[in-house]
PDB file of C-alpha atoms in Angstrom:
ATOM      1  CA  MET A  20      55.648-112.595 -30.681  1.00 85.00           C
ATOM      2  CA  GLN A  21      53.904-110.340 -28.102  1.00 91.00           C
ATOM      3  CA  PRO A  22      51.195-110.888 -25.823  1.00 96.00           C
ATOM      4  CA  PRO A  23      48.131-108.421 -25.880  1.00 97.00           C
ATOM      5  CA  PRO A  24      48.665-106.461 -22.578  1.00 97.00           C
ATOM      6  CA  PRO A  25      48.212-107.075 -19.496  1.00 98.00           C
ATOM      7  CA  PHE A  26      50.334-109.854 -19.980  1.00 98.00           C
ATOM      8  CA  TYR A  27      53.885-109.467 -21.128  1.00 98.00           C
ATOM      9  CA  GLU A  28      56.876-111.158 -22.205  1.00 98.00           C
ATOM     10  CA  LEU A  29      59.169-112.669 -19.841  1.00 98.00           C
ATOM     11  CA  ALA A  30      62.086-115.048 -20.804  1.00 97.00           C
ATOM     12  CA  GLY A  31      60.661-116.276 -24.468  1.00 97.00           C
ATOM     13  CA  HIS A  32      56.870-116.704 -22.780  1.00 98.00           C
ATOM     14  CA  PHE A  33      53.708-115.099 -21.678  1.00 98.00           C
ATOM     15  CA  ALA A  34      53.138-113.260 -18.118  1.00 98.00           C
ATOM     16  CA  ILE A  35      51.112-111.662 -16.221  1.00 98.00           C
ATOM     17  CA  ASP A  36      50.381-110.256 -13.096  1.00 98.00           C
ATOM     18  CA  LEU A  37      47.885-110.992 -10.016  1.00 98.00           C
ATOM     19  CA  PRO A  38      46.823-109.896  -6.775  1.00 96.00           C
ATOM     20  CA  GLY A  39      50.084-111.577  -4.695  1.00 97.00           C
ATOM     21  CA  ALA A  40      50.642-113.429  -7.574  1.00 98.00           C
ATOM     22  CA  ARG A  41      52.333-114.247 -11.033  1.00 98.00           C
ATOM     23  CA  ALA A  42      51.820-116.668 -13.859  1.00 98.00           C
ATOM     24  CA  VAL A  43      53.612-117.738 -16.999  1.00 98.00           C
ATOM     25  CA  PHE A  44      52.228-119.562 -20.207  1.00 99.00           C
ATOM     26  CA  THR A  45      55.078-121.365 -21.885  1.00 98.00           C
ATOM     27  CA  THR A  46      56.284-121.481 -25.053  1.00 98.00           C
ATOM     28  CA  ARG A  47      58.314-123.917 -27.214  1.00 98.00           C
ATOM     29  CA  ARG A  48      61.273-121.339 -27.071  1.00 97.00           C
ATOM     30  CA  GLY A  49      64.542-122.215 -25.047  1.00 96.00           C
ATOM     31  CA  GLY A  50      64.727-125.640 -24.852  1.00 98.00           C
ATOM     32  CA  HIS A  51      66.783-129.406 -25.495  1.00 98.00           C
ATOM     33  CA  SER A  52      63.829-131.424 -27.008  1.00 98.00           C
ATOM     34  CA  ARG A  53      64.392-132.420 -30.845  1.00 98.00           C
ATOM     35  CA  GLY A  54      62.098-133.247 -33.611  1.00 98.00           C
ATOM     36  CA  PRO A  55      58.380-133.151 -33.478  1.00 97.00           C
ATOM     37  CA  TYR A  56      58.480-131.970 -29.628  1.00 98.00           C
ATOM     38  CA  GLU A  57      61.633-129.255 -30.255  1.00 98.00           C
ATOM     39  CA  SER A  58      62.137-127.185 -28.161  1.00 97.00           C
ATOM     40  CA  LEU A  59      61.100-126.708 -24.407  1.00 98.00           C
ATOM     41  CA  ASN A  60      58.640-129.733 -24.060  1.00 98.00           C
ATOM     42  CA  LEU A  61      57.598-129.583 -20.534  1.00 98.00           C
ATOM     43  CA  GLY A  62      55.688-133.319 -21.188  1.00 98.00           C
ATOM     44  CA  ALA A  63      57.078-136.711 -19.170  1.00 97.00           C
ATOM     45  CA  HIS A  64      54.049-138.371 -21.002  1.00 96.00           C
ATOM     46  CA  THR A  65      55.228-137.478 -24.536  1.00 98.00           C
ATOM     47  CA  ASP A  66      57.131-140.055 -26.317  1.00 98.00           C
ATOM     48  CA  ASP A  67      60.525-137.241 -25.531  1.00 98.00           C
ATOM     49  CA  ASP A  68      63.837-138.164 -24.561  1.00 98.00           C
ATOM     50  CA  PRO A  69      63.161-138.248 -20.316  1.00 98.00           C
ATOM     51  CA  GLU A  70      66.657-136.538 -20.226  1.00 98.00           C
ATOM     52  CA  ALA A  71      65.532-133.949 -22.303  1.00 98.00           C
ATOM     53  CA  VAL A  72      61.987-133.394 -20.781  1.00 98.00           C
ATOM     54  CA  ALA A  73      63.895-132.951 -17.105  1.00 98.00           C
ATOM     55  CA  ALA A  74      66.453-131.047 -18.466  1.00 98.00           C
ATOM     56  CA  ASN A  75      63.222-128.574 -20.122  1.00 98.00           C
ATOM     57  CA  ARG A  76      62.072-128.280 -16.858  1.00 98.00           C
ATOM     58  CA  ALA A  77      64.565-127.073 -14.822  1.00 97.00           C
ATOM     59  CA  THR A  78      65.941-124.642 -17.851  1.00 98.00           C
ATOM     60  CA  LEU A  79      62.449-123.590 -17.409  1.00 98.00           C
ATOM     61  CA  GLN A  80      62.490-122.689 -13.484  1.00 96.00           C
ATOM     62  CA  ALA A  81      65.856-121.813 -13.861  1.00 97.00           C
ATOM     63  CA  ARG A  82      64.920-118.833 -16.520  1.00 97.00           C
ATOM     64  CA  LEU A  83      61.696-117.636 -14.503  1.00 97.00           C
ATOM     65  CA  ASP A  84      63.544-117.328 -11.240  1.00 96.00           C
ATOM     66  CA  ALA A  85      60.293-119.709 -10.077  1.00 96.00           C
ATOM     67  CA  PRO A  86      59.786-121.348  -7.229  1.00 96.00           C
ATOM     68  CA  PRO A  87      60.094-125.797  -8.009  1.00 95.00           C
ATOM     69  CA  LEU A  88      57.789-126.684 -10.109  1.00 97.00           C
ATOM     70  CA  ARG A  89      55.308-128.646  -9.221  1.00 97.00           C
ATOM     71  CA  PHE A  90      53.520-131.075 -12.111  1.00 97.00           C
ATOM     72  CA  VAL A  91      50.442-133.896 -10.995  1.00 97.00           C
ATOM     73  CA  ASP A  92      49.408-136.537 -13.397  1.00 98.00           C
ATOM     74  CA  GLN A  93      46.111-134.988 -15.131  1.00 98.00           C
ATOM     75  CA  VAL A  94      43.251-136.880 -16.226  1.00 98.00           C
ATOM     76  CA  HIS A  95      40.954-134.683 -17.626  1.00 97.00           C
ATOM     77  CA  GLY A  96      38.990-134.604 -14.519  1.00 98.00           C
ATOM     78  CA  ALA A  97      37.800-131.656 -12.170  1.00 98.00           C
ATOM     79  CA  GLU A  98      39.950-132.324  -8.450  1.00 98.00           C
ATOM     80  CA  VAL A  99      41.983-129.831  -7.034  1.00 98.00           C
ATOM     81  CA  LEU A 100      44.641-130.594  -5.101  1.00 97.00           C
ATOM     82  CA  ARG A 101      44.885-128.079  -1.562  1.00 97.00           C
ATOM     83  CA  ILE A 102      48.835-127.941  -0.677  1.00 96.00           C
ATOM     84  CA  GLY A 103      49.663-125.884   2.230  1.00 92.00           C
ATOM     85  CA  GLU A 104      52.332-124.462   3.782  1.00 82.00           C
ATOM     86  CA  ALA A 105      53.990-127.590   5.166  1.00 65.00           C
ATOM     87  CA  ALA A 106      52.567-130.018   2.345  1.00 74.00           C
ATOM     88  CA  ALA A 107      56.077-132.243   1.358  1.00 79.00           C
ATOM     89  CA  GLU A 108      55.807-132.904  -2.632  1.00 83.00           C
ATOM     90  CA  PRO A 109      53.767-136.787  -3.033  1.00 85.00           C
ATOM     91  CA  ALA A 110      56.402-139.334  -4.397  1.00 86.00           C
ATOM     92  CA  THR A 111      53.752-140.294  -6.839  1.00 92.00           C
ATOM     93  CA  PRO A 112      52.317-137.317  -8.543  1.00 93.00           C
ATOM     94  CA  PRO A 113      48.373-137.294  -7.557  1.00 95.00           C
ATOM     95  CA  GLN A 114      45.878-138.216 -10.237  1.00 97.00           C
ATOM     96  CA  VAL A 115      44.276-134.256 -10.227  1.00 98.00           C
ATOM     97  CA  ASP A 116      43.452-131.619 -12.668  1.00 98.00           C
ATOM     98  CA  GLY A 117      45.050-128.117 -10.456  1.00 98.00           C
ATOM     99  CA  GLN A 118      46.602-127.485  -7.607  1.00 98.00           C
ATOM    100  CA  ALA A 119      45.779-124.705  -5.299  1.00 98.00           C
ATOM    101  CA  THR A 120      48.697-123.920  -2.938  1.00 97.00           C
ATOM    102  CA  SER A 121      48.845-120.591   0.095  1.00 97.00           C
ATOM    103  CA  ALA A 122      52.698-121.890  -0.096  1.00 96.00           C
ATOM    104  CA  ALA A 123      55.490-119.454  -1.204  1.00 94.00           C
ATOM    105  CA  GLY A 124      57.973-121.841  -2.120  1.00 93.00           C
ATOM    106  CA  ILE A 125      56.085-124.204  -4.568  1.00 95.00           C
ATOM    107  CA  ALA A 126      54.960-123.211  -7.972  1.00 97.00           C
ATOM    108  CA  PRO A 127      51.882-124.879  -9.442  1.00 98.00           C
ATOM    109  CA  ALA A 128      51.922-126.162 -12.935  1.00 98.00           C
ATOM    110  CA  ALA A 129      49.350-127.973 -15.617  1.00 98.00           C
ATOM    111  CA  LEU A 130      50.695-129.168 -19.570  1.00 98.00           C
ATOM    112  CA  VAL A 131      48.819-128.445 -22.162  1.00 98.00           C
ATOM    113  CA  ALA A 132      48.280-128.787 -25.895  1.00 98.00           C
ATOM    114  CA  ASP A 133      44.988-127.010 -26.755  1.00 98.00           C
ATOM    115  CA  CYS A 134      43.196-128.094 -23.325  1.00 98.00           C
ATOM    116  CA  LEU A 135      43.349-123.916 -21.262  1.00 98.00           C
ATOM    117  CA  PRO A 136      45.749-123.539 -18.597  1.00 99.00           C
ATOM    118  CA  ILE A 137      43.870-121.172 -16.093  1.00 99.00           C
ATOM    119  CA  ALA A 138      45.384-119.128 -12.913  1.00 99.00           C
ATOM    120  CA  ILE A 139      43.591-117.538 -10.462  1.00 99.00           C
ATOM    121  CA  ALA A 140      44.497-116.110  -7.501  1.00 98.00           C
ATOM    122  CA  GLY A 141      43.342-113.767  -4.302  1.00 98.00           C
ATOM    123  CA  ASP A 142      45.559-112.432  -1.311  1.00 95.00           C
ATOM    124  CA  GLY A 143      47.177-115.250   0.283  1.00 96.00           C
ATOM    125  CA  ALA A 144      46.570-117.669  -2.583  1.00 98.00           C
ATOM    126  CA  VAL A 145      47.169-119.085  -6.250  1.00 98.00           C
ATOM    127  CA  ALA A 146      45.792-121.710  -8.466  1.00 98.00           C
ATOM    128  CA  MET A 147      46.504-123.466 -11.524  1.00 99.00           C
ATOM    129  CA  LEU A 148      43.809-125.685 -13.529  1.00 99.00           C
ATOM    130  CA  HIS A 149      44.028-127.979 -16.709  1.00 98.00           C
ATOM    131  CA  GLY A 150      40.760-126.676 -18.241  1.00 98.00           C
ATOM    132  CA  GLY A 151      39.796-128.973 -21.062  1.00 98.00           C
ATOM    133  CA  TRP A 152      35.772-129.833 -21.646  1.00 98.00           C
ATOM    134  CA  ARG A 153      35.547-132.528 -19.672  1.00 98.00           C
ATOM    135  CA  GLY A 154      37.402-130.714 -16.390  1.00 98.00           C
ATOM    136  CA  LEU A 155      35.767-127.522 -17.180  1.00 98.00           C
ATOM    137  CA  ALA A 156      32.327-129.377 -17.756  1.00 98.00           C
ATOM    138  CA  GLY A 157      33.048-131.135 -14.448  1.00 98.00           C
ATOM    139  CA  GLY A 158      33.154-127.868 -12.447  1.00 98.00           C
ATOM    140  CA  ILE A 159      36.895-127.705 -12.348  1.00 98.00           C
ATOM    141  CA  ILE A 160      37.177-123.776 -12.087  1.00 98.00           C
ATOM    142  CA  ALA A 161      33.738-123.777  -9.175  1.00 98.00           C
ATOM    143  CA  GLU A 162      36.279-126.008  -7.594  1.00 98.00           C
ATOM    144  CA  GLY A 163      39.714-124.363  -7.897  1.00 98.00           C
ATOM    145  CA  VAL A 164      38.014-121.032  -6.113  1.00 98.00           C
ATOM    146  CA  ARG A 165      37.053-123.152  -3.337  1.00 98.00           C
ATOM    147  CA  ALA A 166      40.221-124.604  -2.963  1.00 98.00           C
ATOM    148  CA  LEU A 167      41.623-120.919  -2.791  1.00 98.00           C
ATOM    149  CA  ARG A 168      39.102-119.971  -0.188  1.00 98.00           C
ATOM    150  CA  GLU A 169      39.652-122.999   1.622  1.00 97.00           C
ATOM    151  CA  LEU A 170      43.517-122.214   1.919  1.00 97.00           C
ATOM    152  CA  GLY A 171      42.733-119.024   2.920  1.00 96.00           C
ATOM    153  CA  ALA A 172      42.761-116.063   0.153  1.00 97.00           C
ATOM    154  CA  ARG A 173      41.080-113.095   0.875  1.00 92.00           C
ATOM    155  CA  GLY A 174      39.617-110.267  -1.033  1.00 94.00           C
ATOM    156  CA  PRO A 175      38.689-110.445  -4.591  1.00 97.00           C
ATOM    157  CA  LEU A 176      40.286-112.861  -6.978  1.00 98.00           C
ATOM    158  CA  ALA A 177      41.504-113.046 -10.218  1.00 98.00           C
ATOM    159  CA  ALA A 178      42.349-114.682 -13.432  1.00 99.00           C
ATOM    160  CA  ALA A 179      44.341-115.305 -16.681  1.00 99.00           C
ATOM    161  CA  ILE A 180      43.396-117.580 -19.328  1.00 99.00           C
ATOM    162  CA  GLY A 181      46.022-119.401 -21.146  1.00 98.00           C
ATOM    163  CA  PRO A 182      46.992-120.050 -24.754  1.00 99.00           C
ATOM    164  CA  GLY A 183      44.407-123.169 -26.299  1.00 98.00           C
ATOM    165  CA  ALA A 184      42.180-124.096 -28.899  1.00 98.00           C
ATOM    166  CA  GLY A 185      40.322-121.382 -29.718  1.00 98.00           C
ATOM    167  CA  GLY A 186      36.580-120.799 -31.490  1.00 97.00           C
ATOM    168  CA  CYS A 187      38.005-120.224 -34.174  1.00 98.00           C
ATOM    169  CA  CYS A 188      39.399-123.870 -35.063  1.00 98.00           C
ATOM    170  CA  TYR A 189      38.287-126.104 -32.353  1.00 98.00           C
ATOM    171  CA  GLU A 190      34.922-128.476 -33.851  1.00 97.00           C
ATOM    172  CA  ALA A 191      33.650-130.703 -30.898  1.00 97.00           C
ATOM    173  CA  GLY A 192      30.711-132.874 -30.949  1.00 96.00           C
ATOM    174  CA  PRO A 193      27.052-132.390 -29.903  1.00 96.00           C
ATOM    175  CA  GLU A 194      27.847-134.406 -26.224  1.00 96.00           C
ATOM    176  CA  VAL A 195      30.378-131.424 -26.007  1.00 97.00           C
ATOM    177  CA  HIS A 196      28.393-128.370 -27.500  1.00 97.00           C
ATOM    178  CA  GLN A 197      25.377-129.801 -24.881  1.00 97.00           C
ATOM    179  CA  ALA A 198      27.643-129.601 -22.289  1.00 97.00           C
ATOM    180  CA  PHE A 199      27.242-126.168 -22.675  1.00 97.00           C
ATOM    181  CA  ALA A 200      24.429-125.229 -23.522  1.00 95.00           C
ATOM    182  CA  ASP A 201      24.008-122.371 -20.608  1.00 96.00           C
ATOM    183  CA  VAL A 202      26.797-120.502 -22.018  1.00 96.00           C
ATOM    184  CA  PRO A 203      25.940-117.675 -24.357  1.00 91.00           C
ATOM    185  CA  GLY A 204      28.030-117.284 -27.346  1.00 88.00           C
ATOM    186  CA  ALA A 205      30.348-120.207 -26.716  1.00 94.00           C
ATOM    187  CA  GLY A 206      28.706-122.398 -29.457  1.00 95.00           C
ATOM    188  CA  ARG A 207      29.505-121.353 -33.744  1.00 93.00           C
ATOM    189  CA  GLY A 208      28.238-124.399 -35.913  1.00 95.00           C
ATOM    190  CA  ARG A 209      30.272-127.025 -34.990  1.00 96.00           C
ATOM    191  CA  HIS A 210      32.852-124.614 -33.104  1.00 98.00           C
ATOM    192  CA  LEU A 211      33.415-124.239 -29.585  1.00 98.00           C
ATOM    193  CA  ASN A 212      34.898-121.110 -27.555  1.00 98.00           C
ATOM    194  CA  LEU A 213      36.851-122.955 -24.573  1.00 98.00           C
ATOM    195  CA  ALA A 214      38.082-119.473 -23.473  1.00 98.00           C
ATOM    196  CA  ALA A 215      34.264-117.672 -22.942  1.00 98.00           C
ATOM    197  CA  VAL A 216      33.286-121.333 -21.113  1.00 98.00           C
ATOM    198  CA  ALA A 217      35.704-120.612 -18.930  1.00 98.00           C
ATOM    199  CA  ARG A 218      35.206-117.120 -18.655  1.00 98.00           C
ATOM    200  CA  THR A 219      31.482-117.760 -17.766  1.00 98.00           C
ATOM    201  CA  ARG A 220      32.536-120.172 -15.381  1.00 98.00           C
ATOM    202  CA  LEU A 221      35.121-117.769 -13.371  1.00 98.00           C
ATOM    203  CA  GLU A 222      33.113-115.397 -13.122  1.00 98.00           C
ATOM    204  CA  GLN A 223      29.473-117.585 -12.095  1.00 98.00           C
ATOM    205  CA  ALA A 224      32.279-119.022  -9.284  1.00 98.00           C
ATOM    206  CA  GLY A 225      32.435-114.818  -8.252  1.00 98.00           C
ATOM    207  CA  VAL A 226      35.707-114.301  -9.524  1.00 98.00           C
ATOM    208  CA  SER A 227      35.873-110.409  -9.923  1.00 93.00           C
ATOM    209  CA  HIS A 228      38.392-109.680 -12.760  1.00 98.00           C
ATOM    210  CA  VAL A 229      39.506-112.067 -16.178  1.00 98.00           C
ATOM    211  CA  GLN A 230      42.265-111.682 -18.430  1.00 98.00           C
ATOM    212  CA  ASP A 231      42.694-113.864 -21.818  1.00 98.00           C
ATOM    213  CA  ILE A 232      45.055-114.073 -23.587  1.00 98.00           C
ATOM    214  CA  GLY A 233      43.302-114.917 -26.644  1.00 98.00           C
ATOM    215  CA  ILE A 234      45.807-116.944 -28.372  1.00 98.00           C
ATOM    216  CA  CYS A 235      44.832-120.413 -30.113  1.00 98.00           C
ATOM    217  CA  THR A 236      47.288-123.396 -29.787  1.00 98.00           C
ATOM    218  CA  ILE A 237      45.833-125.125 -33.447  1.00 98.00           C
ATOM    219  CA  CYS A 238      46.307-121.695 -35.523  1.00 98.00           C
ATOM    220  CA  ALA A 239      49.091-119.881 -33.514  1.00 97.00           C
ATOM    221  CA  ASP A 240      52.612-119.939 -35.476  1.00 97.00           C
ATOM    222  CA  PRO A 241      53.999-123.950 -35.072  1.00 98.00           C
ATOM    223  CA  GLU A 242      57.348-122.824 -33.962  1.00 97.00           C
ATOM    224  CA  LEU A 243      55.263-120.574 -31.247  1.00 98.00           C
ATOM    225  CA  LEU A 244      53.146-123.510 -29.271  1.00 98.00           C
ATOM    226  CA  TYR A 245      52.440-127.230 -29.158  1.00 98.00           C
ATOM    227  CA  SER A 246      49.155-128.588 -30.633  1.00 98.00           C
ATOM    228  CA  HIS A 247      47.764-131.540 -29.872  1.00 98.00           C
ATOM    229  CA  ARG A 248      44.850-131.734 -33.347  1.00 98.00           C
ATOM    230  CA  ARG A 249      47.202-129.225 -35.449  1.00 98.00           C
ATOM    231  CA  ASP A 250      49.903-131.892 -35.050  1.00 97.00           C
ATOM    232  CA  ARG A 251      47.875-134.949 -34.501  1.00 96.00           C
ATOM    233  CA  GLY A 252      48.774-135.701 -31.088  1.00 96.00           C
ATOM    234  CA  ILE A 253      52.109-135.944 -31.564  1.00 98.00           C
ATOM    235  CA  THR A 254      53.563-133.005 -30.046  1.00 98.00           C
ATOM    236  CA  GLY A 255      55.173-131.677 -26.407  1.00 98.00           C
ATOM    237  CA  ARG A 256      53.147-130.011 -23.916  1.00 98.00           C
ATOM    238  CA  GLN A 257      53.949-126.617 -22.987  1.00 98.00           C
ATOM    239  CA  ALA A 258      52.160-125.204 -19.443  1.00 98.00           C
ATOM    240  CA  GLY A 259      50.634-122.160 -17.197  1.00 98.00           C
ATOM    241  CA  VAL A 260      52.836-121.934 -14.187  1.00 98.00           C
ATOM    242  CA  ALA A 261      51.814-120.004 -11.517  1.00 98.00           C
ATOM    243  CA  TRP A 262      53.412-118.817  -8.081  1.00 98.00           C
ATOM    244  CA  LEU A 263      53.011-116.566  -4.449  1.00 97.00           C
ATOM    245  CA  THR A 264      55.233-113.385  -5.238  1.00 96.00           C
TER     246      THR A 264
END
């Protein structure tokens, strides 16, 4: 599957160039996992073989020619970790749902399997956010923009929304719809368009240019992307990864 421009294929994944940065949204292609996790499962908290997950992460980094990937322990919140030039990787992954960095030697990553991976970049800093409905409702996008500015991002910001549960397939309860009642067109019956929510929140936070890949993880080719809902919870994780160029 070829992604829509300005996204492009890179080593079997979906990439896009942002101001001073590159973002990549991974697929299931080219890994070492087997069974329901086949093949490029990057999620360490699944029931996959840990050695296969470690090999998948190393393979991905090498094929992308990216800086060291940095993962966190996601908790469906709205906290964004700031990583400056001299920040060493902690021994225990912090419990946050976003990372922003001004360091060229780090590639922040967010694991997803229906939630949205969201990259934001400006001249001098880049962020990768895990955009589930709770994080979006809690303000993770505004916090991500705030983190970028604190780290010195200059000029206009641009964002890219990767594959996630689409408005075509994502059904949510009344409390979820209520959380986004202010977003025009986000809800249609029981269906919710998370990407429309993310775009609105990005624009409200001052991001001037937003690109949405428009691929639904639930109804896309099962061999291309993992989906927690489609696979009833027994599945792997793809990632959004971003780094300064």
